Tab-separated table of C-alpha atoms and ligand atoms in Angstrom:
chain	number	residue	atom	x	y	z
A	1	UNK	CA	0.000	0.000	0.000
A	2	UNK	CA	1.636	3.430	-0.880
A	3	UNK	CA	0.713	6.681	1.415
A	4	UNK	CA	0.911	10.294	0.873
A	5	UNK	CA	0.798	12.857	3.133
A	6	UNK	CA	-1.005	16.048	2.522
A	7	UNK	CA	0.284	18.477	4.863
A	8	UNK	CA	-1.611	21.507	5.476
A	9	UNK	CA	-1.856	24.075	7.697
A	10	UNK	CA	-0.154	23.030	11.065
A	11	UNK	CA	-2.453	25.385	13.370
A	12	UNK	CA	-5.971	23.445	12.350
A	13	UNK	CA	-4.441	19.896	12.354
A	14	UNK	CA	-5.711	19.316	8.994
A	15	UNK	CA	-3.362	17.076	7.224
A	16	UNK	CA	-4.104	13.399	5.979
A	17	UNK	CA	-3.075	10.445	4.615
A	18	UNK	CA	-3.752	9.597	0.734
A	19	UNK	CA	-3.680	5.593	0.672
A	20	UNK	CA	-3.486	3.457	-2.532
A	21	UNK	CA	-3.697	0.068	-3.187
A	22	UNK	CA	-5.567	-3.429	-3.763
A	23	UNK	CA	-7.243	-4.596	-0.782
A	24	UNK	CA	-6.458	-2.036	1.323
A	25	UNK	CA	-9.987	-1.574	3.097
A	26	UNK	CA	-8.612	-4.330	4.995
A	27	UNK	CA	-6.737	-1.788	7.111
A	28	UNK	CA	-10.118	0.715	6.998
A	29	UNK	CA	-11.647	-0.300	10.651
A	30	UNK	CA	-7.941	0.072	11.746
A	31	UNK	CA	-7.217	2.867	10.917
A	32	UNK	CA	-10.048	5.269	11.281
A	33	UNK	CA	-10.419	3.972	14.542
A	34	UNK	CA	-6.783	4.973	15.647
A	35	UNK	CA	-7.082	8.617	13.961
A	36	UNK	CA	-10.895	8.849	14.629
A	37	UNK	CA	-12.803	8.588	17.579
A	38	UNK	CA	-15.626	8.425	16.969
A	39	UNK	CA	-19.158	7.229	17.854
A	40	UNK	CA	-20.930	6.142	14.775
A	41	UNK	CA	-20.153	5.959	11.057
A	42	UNK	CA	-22.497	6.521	7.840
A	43	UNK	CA	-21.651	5.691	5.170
A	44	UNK	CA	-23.285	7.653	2.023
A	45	UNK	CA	-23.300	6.174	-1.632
A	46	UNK	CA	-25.335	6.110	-4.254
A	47	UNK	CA	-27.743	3.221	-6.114
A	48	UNK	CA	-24.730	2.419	-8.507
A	49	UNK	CA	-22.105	2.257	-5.862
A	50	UNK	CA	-24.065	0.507	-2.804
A	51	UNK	CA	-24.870	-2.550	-4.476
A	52	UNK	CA	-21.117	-3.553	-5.385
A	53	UNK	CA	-19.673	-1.730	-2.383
A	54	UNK	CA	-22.188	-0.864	0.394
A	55	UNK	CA	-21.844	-3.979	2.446
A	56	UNK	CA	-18.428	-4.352	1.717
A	57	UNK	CA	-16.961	-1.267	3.312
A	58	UNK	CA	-19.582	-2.117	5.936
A	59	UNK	CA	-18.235	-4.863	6.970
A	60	UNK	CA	-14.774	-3.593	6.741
A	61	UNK	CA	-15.563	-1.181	9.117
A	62	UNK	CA	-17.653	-3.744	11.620
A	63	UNK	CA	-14.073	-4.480	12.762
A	64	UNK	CA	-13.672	-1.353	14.776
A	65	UNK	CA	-16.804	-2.460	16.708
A	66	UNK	CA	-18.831	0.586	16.505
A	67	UNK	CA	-22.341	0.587	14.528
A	68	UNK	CA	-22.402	1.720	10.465
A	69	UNK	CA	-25.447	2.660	8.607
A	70	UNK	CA	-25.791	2.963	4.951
A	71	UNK	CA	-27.850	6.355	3.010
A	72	UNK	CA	-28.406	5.488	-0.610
A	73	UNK	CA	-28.688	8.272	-2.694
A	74	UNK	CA	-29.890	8.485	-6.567
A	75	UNK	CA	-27.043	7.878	-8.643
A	76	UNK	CA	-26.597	10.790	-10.641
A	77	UNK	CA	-25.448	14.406	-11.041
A	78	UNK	CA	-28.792	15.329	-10.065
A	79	UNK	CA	-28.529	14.149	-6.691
A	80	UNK	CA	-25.685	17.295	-5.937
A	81	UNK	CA	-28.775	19.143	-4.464
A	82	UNK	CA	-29.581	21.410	-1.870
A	83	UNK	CA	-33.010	18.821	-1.582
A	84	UNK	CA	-30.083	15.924	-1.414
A	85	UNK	CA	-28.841	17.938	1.395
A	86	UNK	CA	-31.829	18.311	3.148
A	87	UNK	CA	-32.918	14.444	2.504
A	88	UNK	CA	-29.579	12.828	3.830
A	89	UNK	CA	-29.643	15.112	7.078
A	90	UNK	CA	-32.802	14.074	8.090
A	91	UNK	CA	-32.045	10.380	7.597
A	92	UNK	CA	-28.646	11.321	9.837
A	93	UNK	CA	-30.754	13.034	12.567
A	94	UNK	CA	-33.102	10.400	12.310
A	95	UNK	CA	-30.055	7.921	13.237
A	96	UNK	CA	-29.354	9.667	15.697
A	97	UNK	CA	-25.534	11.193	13.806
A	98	UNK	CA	-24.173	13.513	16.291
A	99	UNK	CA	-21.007	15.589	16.525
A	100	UNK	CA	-18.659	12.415	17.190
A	101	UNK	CA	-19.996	10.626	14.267
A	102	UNK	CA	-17.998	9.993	10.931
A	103	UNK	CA	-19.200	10.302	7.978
A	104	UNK	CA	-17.926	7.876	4.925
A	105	UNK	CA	-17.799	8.985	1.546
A	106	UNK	CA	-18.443	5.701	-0.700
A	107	UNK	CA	-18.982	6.752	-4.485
A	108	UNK	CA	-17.641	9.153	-7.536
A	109	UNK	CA	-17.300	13.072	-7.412
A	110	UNK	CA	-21.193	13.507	-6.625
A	111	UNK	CA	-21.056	11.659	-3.196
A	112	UNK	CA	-18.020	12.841	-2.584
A	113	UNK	CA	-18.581	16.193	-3.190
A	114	UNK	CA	-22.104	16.457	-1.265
A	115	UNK	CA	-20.870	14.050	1.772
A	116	UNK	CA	-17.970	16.438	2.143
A	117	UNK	CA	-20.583	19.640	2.134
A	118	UNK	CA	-23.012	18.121	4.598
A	119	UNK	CA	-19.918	16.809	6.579
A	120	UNK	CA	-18.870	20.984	6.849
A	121	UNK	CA	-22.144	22.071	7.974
A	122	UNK	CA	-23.863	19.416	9.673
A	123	UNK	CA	-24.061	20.130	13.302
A	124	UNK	CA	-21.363	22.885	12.772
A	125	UNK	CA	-19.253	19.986	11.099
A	126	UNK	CA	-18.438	16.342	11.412
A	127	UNK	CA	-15.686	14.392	10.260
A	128	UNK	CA	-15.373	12.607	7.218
A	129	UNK	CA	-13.276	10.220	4.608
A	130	UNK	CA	-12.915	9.379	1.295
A	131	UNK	CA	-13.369	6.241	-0.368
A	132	UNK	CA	-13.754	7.255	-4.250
A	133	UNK	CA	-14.793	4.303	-6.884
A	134	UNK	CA	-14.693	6.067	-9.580
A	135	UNK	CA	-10.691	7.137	-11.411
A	136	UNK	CA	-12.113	10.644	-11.563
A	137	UNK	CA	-12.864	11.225	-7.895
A	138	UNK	CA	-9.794	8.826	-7.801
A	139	UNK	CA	-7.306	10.920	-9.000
A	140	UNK	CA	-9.265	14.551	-8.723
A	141	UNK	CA	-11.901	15.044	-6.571
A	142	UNK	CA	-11.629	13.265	-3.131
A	143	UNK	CA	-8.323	14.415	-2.981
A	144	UNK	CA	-8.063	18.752	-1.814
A	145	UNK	CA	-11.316	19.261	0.254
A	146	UNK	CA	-13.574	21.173	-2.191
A	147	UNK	CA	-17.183	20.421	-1.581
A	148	UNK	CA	-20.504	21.555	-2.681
A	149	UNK	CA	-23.770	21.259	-4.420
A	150	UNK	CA	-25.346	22.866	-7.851
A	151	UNK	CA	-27.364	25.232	-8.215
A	152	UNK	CA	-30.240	26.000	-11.251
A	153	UNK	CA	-27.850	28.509	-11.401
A	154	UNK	CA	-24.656	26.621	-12.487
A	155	UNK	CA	-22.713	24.055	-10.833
A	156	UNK	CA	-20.938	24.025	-7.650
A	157	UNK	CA	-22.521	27.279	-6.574
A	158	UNK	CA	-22.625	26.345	-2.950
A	159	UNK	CA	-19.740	24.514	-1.448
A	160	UNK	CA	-17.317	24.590	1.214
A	161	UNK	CA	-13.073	23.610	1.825
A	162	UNK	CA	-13.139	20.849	4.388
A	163	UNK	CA	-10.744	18.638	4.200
A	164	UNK	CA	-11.041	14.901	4.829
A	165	UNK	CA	-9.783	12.866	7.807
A	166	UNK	CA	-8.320	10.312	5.374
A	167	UNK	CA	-8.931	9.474	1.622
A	168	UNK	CA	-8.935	5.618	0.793
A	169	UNK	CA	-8.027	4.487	-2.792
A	170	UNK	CA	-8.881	1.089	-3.725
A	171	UNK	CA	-7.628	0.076	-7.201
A	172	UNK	CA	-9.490	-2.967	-7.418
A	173	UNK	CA	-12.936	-0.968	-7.603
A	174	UNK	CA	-11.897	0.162	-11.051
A	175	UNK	CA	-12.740	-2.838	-12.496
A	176	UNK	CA	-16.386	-2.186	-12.320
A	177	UNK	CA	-15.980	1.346	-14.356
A	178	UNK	CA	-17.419	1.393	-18.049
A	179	UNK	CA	-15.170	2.406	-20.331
A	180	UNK	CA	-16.461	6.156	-20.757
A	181	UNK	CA	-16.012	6.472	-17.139
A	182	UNK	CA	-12.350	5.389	-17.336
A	183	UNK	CA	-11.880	7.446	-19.920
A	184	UNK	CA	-12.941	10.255	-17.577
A	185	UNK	CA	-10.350	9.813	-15.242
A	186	UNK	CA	-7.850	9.337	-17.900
A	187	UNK	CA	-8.499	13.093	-19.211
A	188	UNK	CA	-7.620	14.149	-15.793
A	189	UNK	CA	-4.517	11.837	-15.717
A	190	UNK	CA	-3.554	13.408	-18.914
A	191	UNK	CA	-3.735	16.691	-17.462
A	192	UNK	CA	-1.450	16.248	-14.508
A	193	UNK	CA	1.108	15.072	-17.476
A	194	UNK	CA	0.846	18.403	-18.997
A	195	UNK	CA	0.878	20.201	-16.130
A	196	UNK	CA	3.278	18.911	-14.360
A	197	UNK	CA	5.069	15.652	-14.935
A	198	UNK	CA	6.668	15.293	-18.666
A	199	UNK	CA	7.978	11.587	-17.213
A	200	UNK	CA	3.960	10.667	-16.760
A	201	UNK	CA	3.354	12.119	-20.032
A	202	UNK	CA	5.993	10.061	-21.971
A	203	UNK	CA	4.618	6.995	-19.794
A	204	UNK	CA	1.186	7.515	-20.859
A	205	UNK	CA	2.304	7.764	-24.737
A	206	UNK	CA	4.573	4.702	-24.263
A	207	UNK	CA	2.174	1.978	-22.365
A	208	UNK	CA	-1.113	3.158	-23.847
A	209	UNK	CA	-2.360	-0.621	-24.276
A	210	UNK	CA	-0.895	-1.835	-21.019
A	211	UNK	CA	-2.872	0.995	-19.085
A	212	UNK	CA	-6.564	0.531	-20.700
A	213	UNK	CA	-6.108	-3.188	-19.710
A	214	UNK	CA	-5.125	-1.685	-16.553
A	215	UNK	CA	-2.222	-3.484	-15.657
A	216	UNK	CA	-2.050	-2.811	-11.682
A	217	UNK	CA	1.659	-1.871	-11.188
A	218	UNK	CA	0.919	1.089	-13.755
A	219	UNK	CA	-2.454	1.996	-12.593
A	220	UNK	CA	-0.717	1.963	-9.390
A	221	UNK	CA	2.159	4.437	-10.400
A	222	UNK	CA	0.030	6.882	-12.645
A	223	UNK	CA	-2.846	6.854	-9.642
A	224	UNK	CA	-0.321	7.817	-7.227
A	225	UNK	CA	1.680	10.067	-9.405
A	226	UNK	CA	-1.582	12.542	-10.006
A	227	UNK	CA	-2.160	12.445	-6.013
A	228	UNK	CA	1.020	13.251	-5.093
A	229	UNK	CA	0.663	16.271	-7.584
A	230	UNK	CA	-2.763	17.013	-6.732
A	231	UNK	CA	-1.724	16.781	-3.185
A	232	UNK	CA	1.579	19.253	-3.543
A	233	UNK	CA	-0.528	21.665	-5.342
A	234	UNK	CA	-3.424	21.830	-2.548
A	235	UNK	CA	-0.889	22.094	0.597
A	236	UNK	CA	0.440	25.152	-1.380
A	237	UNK	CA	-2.837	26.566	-2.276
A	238	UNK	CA	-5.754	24.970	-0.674
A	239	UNK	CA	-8.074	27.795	-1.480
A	240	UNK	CA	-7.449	28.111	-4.834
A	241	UNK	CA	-5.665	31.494	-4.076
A	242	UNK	CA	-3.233	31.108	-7.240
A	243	UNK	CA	-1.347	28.117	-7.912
A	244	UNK	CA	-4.032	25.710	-7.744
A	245	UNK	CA	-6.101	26.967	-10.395
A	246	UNK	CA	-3.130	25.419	-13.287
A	247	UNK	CA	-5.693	22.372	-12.061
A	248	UNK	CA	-8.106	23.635	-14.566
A	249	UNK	CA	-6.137	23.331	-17.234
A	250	UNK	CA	-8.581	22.614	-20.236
A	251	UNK	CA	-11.413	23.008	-17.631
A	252	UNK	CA	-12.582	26.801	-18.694
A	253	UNK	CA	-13.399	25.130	-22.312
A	254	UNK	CA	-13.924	22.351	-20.793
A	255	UNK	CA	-17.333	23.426	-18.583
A	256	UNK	CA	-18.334	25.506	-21.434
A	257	UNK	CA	-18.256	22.408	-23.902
A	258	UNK	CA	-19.941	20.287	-21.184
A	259	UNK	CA	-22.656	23.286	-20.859
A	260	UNK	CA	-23.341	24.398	-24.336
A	261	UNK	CA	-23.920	20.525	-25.086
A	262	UNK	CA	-26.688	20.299	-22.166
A	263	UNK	CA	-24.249	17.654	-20.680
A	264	UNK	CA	-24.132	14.971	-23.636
A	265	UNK	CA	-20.448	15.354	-23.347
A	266	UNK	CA	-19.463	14.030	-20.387
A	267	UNK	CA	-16.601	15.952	-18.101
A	268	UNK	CA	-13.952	13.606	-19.421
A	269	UNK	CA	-14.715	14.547	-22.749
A	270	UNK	CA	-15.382	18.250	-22.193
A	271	UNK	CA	-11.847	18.605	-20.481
A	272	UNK	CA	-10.209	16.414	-23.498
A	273	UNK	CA	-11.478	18.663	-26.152
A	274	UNK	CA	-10.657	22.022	-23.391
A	275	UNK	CA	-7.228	20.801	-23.355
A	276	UNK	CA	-6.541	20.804	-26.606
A	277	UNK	CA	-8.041	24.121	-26.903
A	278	UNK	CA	-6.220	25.083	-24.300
A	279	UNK	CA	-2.845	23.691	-25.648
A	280	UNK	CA	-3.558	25.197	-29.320
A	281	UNK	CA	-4.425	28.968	-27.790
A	282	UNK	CA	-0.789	28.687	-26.045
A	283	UNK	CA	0.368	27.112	-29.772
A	284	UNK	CA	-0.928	30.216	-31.130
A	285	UNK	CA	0.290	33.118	-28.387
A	286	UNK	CA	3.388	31.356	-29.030
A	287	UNK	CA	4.122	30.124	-25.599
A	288	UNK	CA	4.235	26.314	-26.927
A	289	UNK	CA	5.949	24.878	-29.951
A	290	UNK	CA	3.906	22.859	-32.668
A	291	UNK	CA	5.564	19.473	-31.704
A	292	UNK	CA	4.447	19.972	-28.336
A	293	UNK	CA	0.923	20.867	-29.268
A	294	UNK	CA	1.066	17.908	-31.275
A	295	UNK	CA	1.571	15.564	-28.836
A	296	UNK	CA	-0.824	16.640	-26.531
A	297	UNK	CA	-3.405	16.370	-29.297
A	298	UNK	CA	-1.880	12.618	-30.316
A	299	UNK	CA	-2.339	11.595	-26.556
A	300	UNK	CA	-5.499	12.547	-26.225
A	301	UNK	CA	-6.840	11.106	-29.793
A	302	UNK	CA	-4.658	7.925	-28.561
A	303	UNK	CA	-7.209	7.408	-25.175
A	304	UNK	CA	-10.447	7.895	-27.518
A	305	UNK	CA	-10.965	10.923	-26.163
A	306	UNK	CA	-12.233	13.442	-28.430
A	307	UNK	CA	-10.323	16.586	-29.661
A	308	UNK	CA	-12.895	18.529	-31.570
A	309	UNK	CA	-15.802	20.713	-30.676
A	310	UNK	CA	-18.903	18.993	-32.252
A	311	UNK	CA	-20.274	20.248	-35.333
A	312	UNK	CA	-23.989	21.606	-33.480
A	313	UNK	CA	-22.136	23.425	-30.836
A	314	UNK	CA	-21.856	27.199	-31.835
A	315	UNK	CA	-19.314	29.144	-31.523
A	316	UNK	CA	-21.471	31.666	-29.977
A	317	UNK	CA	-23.098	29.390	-27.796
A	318	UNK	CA	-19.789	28.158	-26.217
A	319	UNK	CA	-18.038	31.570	-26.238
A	320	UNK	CA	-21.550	32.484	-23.992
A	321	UNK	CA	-21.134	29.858	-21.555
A	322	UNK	CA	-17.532	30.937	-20.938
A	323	UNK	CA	-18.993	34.654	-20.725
A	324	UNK	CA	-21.573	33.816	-17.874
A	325	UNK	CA	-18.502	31.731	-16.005
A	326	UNK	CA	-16.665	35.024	-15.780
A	327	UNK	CA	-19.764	36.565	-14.495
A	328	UNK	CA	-20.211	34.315	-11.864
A	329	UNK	CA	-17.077	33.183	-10.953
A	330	UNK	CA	-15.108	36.407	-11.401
A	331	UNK	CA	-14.575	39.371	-13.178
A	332	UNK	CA	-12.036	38.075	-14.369
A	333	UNK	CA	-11.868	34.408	-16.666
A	334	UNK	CA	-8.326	32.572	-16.039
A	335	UNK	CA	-7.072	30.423	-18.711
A	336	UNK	CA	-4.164	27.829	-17.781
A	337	UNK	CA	-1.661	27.671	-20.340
A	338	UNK	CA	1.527	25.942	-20.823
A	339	UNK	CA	4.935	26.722	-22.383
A	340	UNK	CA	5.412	23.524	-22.747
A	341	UNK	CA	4.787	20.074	-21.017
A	342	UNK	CA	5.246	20.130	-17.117
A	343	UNK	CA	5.585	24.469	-17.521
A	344	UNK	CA	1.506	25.725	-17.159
A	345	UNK	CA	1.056	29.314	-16.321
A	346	UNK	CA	-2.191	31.277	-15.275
A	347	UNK	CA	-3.324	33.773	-17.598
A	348	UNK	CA	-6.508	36.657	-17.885
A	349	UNK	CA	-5.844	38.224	-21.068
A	350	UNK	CA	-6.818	35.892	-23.676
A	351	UNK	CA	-9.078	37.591	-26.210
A	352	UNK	CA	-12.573	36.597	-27.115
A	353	UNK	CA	-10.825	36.563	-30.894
A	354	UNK	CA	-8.190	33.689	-30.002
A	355	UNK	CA	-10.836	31.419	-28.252
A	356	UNK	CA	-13.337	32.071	-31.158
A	357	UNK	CA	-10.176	31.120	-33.592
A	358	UNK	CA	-9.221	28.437	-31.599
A	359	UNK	CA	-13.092	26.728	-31.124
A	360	UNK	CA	-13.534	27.153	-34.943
A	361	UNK	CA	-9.700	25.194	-35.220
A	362	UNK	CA	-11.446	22.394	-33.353
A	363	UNK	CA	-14.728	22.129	-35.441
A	364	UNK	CA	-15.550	18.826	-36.683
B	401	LIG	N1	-10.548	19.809	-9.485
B	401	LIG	C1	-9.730	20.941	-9.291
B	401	LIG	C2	-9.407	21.215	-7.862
B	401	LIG	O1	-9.676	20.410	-6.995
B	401	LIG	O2	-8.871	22.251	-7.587
């Protein structure tokens, strides 16, 4: 089993352990019980996840001798509600959850994302962990503390930092992905290669066969690899001051894509296409070569993820989506570019001219 430390700030005792492996919910009960004490856990999934999983981590948990429940939620991005909120803190009032009670994250970036939130605010905060199934909340989301819900208003409108007591990786759960949810987690894989890590990058080119058969060792090694970069980048910036925003690099395009398409593509697939947008606008500002450029495109084509903007998407539409993003996020929209692979940089002055140029690059 490999472990990472995420260190954050020393005055809240708020760092945790990242652990990765096959079989490793062996050592769950253990260890939760010697960092947590607490009185009760709940575990939250979803109707996809609790089937395959639910008893399992259960039962893994029985061993520390204190009594689990189980809250199903819908499966679904739907479910990241203010009314999913409301529904799952009834059931923990009605279980009688109180301030010494743990709460267990068991599922993708939706559970993780809304246990976190209701672990923030629910009776002025409880703890919680992590135990992602899915390579996306894997390798991205259960790792850095952001939580929230959506809003009819966009997504992620209400949300909180709170950081987990512990995040629990178990490879063996990938099996049970389908292949567009693999993918998924791939796009973010390929990101922390651009970003950051030009050895992951060449690894990813070189064993492309060997890693959709998901050969352990190198699920393993590219698994960790993206936490321990994940995990460097939140203890520097764990509110997204600065540094961690090069984390949304092909995300800006990326949520537009997802939005302007009502959500056919999938967040995998908006971030593929947003990164090569993102890699061609710093192609054409001149920050990145055209062999580079290339290869990022090649990488991503090599996964099956796509690299072009669909033929019914406007322009307009998309450029509108990234409009309203600035208006709600900021003044201000940031765009992550890179100089080349491992070098990103943060940038606000790309022109609405380049990203129109750019989208109509990427047209079908
Ligand atoms: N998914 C980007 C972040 O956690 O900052």
């Amino acid at each position: 089993m490999e472990r990472i430390k995420v260190n954050l700030d020393k005055g809240r005792n708020d760092s945790y352990e990242i652990f990765i492996g096959r079989e490793i919910l062996d050592r769950l009960g253990l260890v939760v019980k010697v960092r947590n004490h607490a009185d009760r856990y709940v575990i939250i999934t979803d109707s996809g996840v609790n089937p395959l999983y639910g008893e399992l981590v259960r039962e893994k948990l029985n061993g520390a001798n204190l009594p689990v429940d189980i809250i199903e939620i819908a499966a679904g991005e739907a479910s990241k509600s203010m009314n999913t909120v409301l529904d799952v803190v009834s059931q923990l009032i009605n279980l009688g959850a109180s301030r010494k009670s743990l709460l267990v994250a068991l599922g993708g970036g939706v559970v993780g994302d809304l246990t976190g939130f209701i672990a923030s605010i629910y009776m002025r905060s409880v703890p919680y962990i992590q135990i992602p199934t899915t390579l996306v909340a894997q390798v991205d989301s259960s790792v850095g503390g952001k939580t929230g819900v959506d809003l009819p208003e966009g997504k992620n409108l209400l949300g909180t930092f709170y950081q987990p007591e512990g995040v629990f990786i178990e490879l063996s759960f990938l099996k049970s992905l389908s292949d567009a949810d693999f993918k998924n987690g791939l796009a973010e894989i390929i990101k922390y290669g651009i970003i950051s890590d030009e050895e992951m990058f060449k690894l990813l080119e070189r064993e492309h066969d060997a890693i959709v058969d998901q050969q352990p060792a190198l699920m393993k090694n590219i698994v960790k690899r993206s936490c321990k970069i994940k995990a460097g980048i939140v203890e520097m910036d764990e509110r997204e001051q600065g540094l961690r925003r090069i984390l949304n690099f092909g995300h800006t395009l990326g949520h537009a894509l997802e939005a302007a398409s009502d959500y056919r593509l999938s967040h995998g697939e908006g971030v593929a296409i947003g990164m090569v947008g993102a890699a061609g606008i710093s192609h054409k500002l001149d920050y990145l070569d055209q062999a580079s450029y290339k290869r990022i495109l090649n990488l991503i084509k090599q996964y099956g993820l796509p690299t072009q903007v669909p033929g019914d998407l406007e322009t307009k539409k998309i450029v509108g989506f990234l409009a309203s993003d600035k208006k709600v996020m900021d003044s201000k929209l940031h765009y992550v570019l890179v100089k080349k692979i491992g070098a990103p940089f943060v940038t606000d002055a790309v022109g609405v001219d380049v990203i129109t140029d750019v989208i109509e690059e990427l047209r079908q």
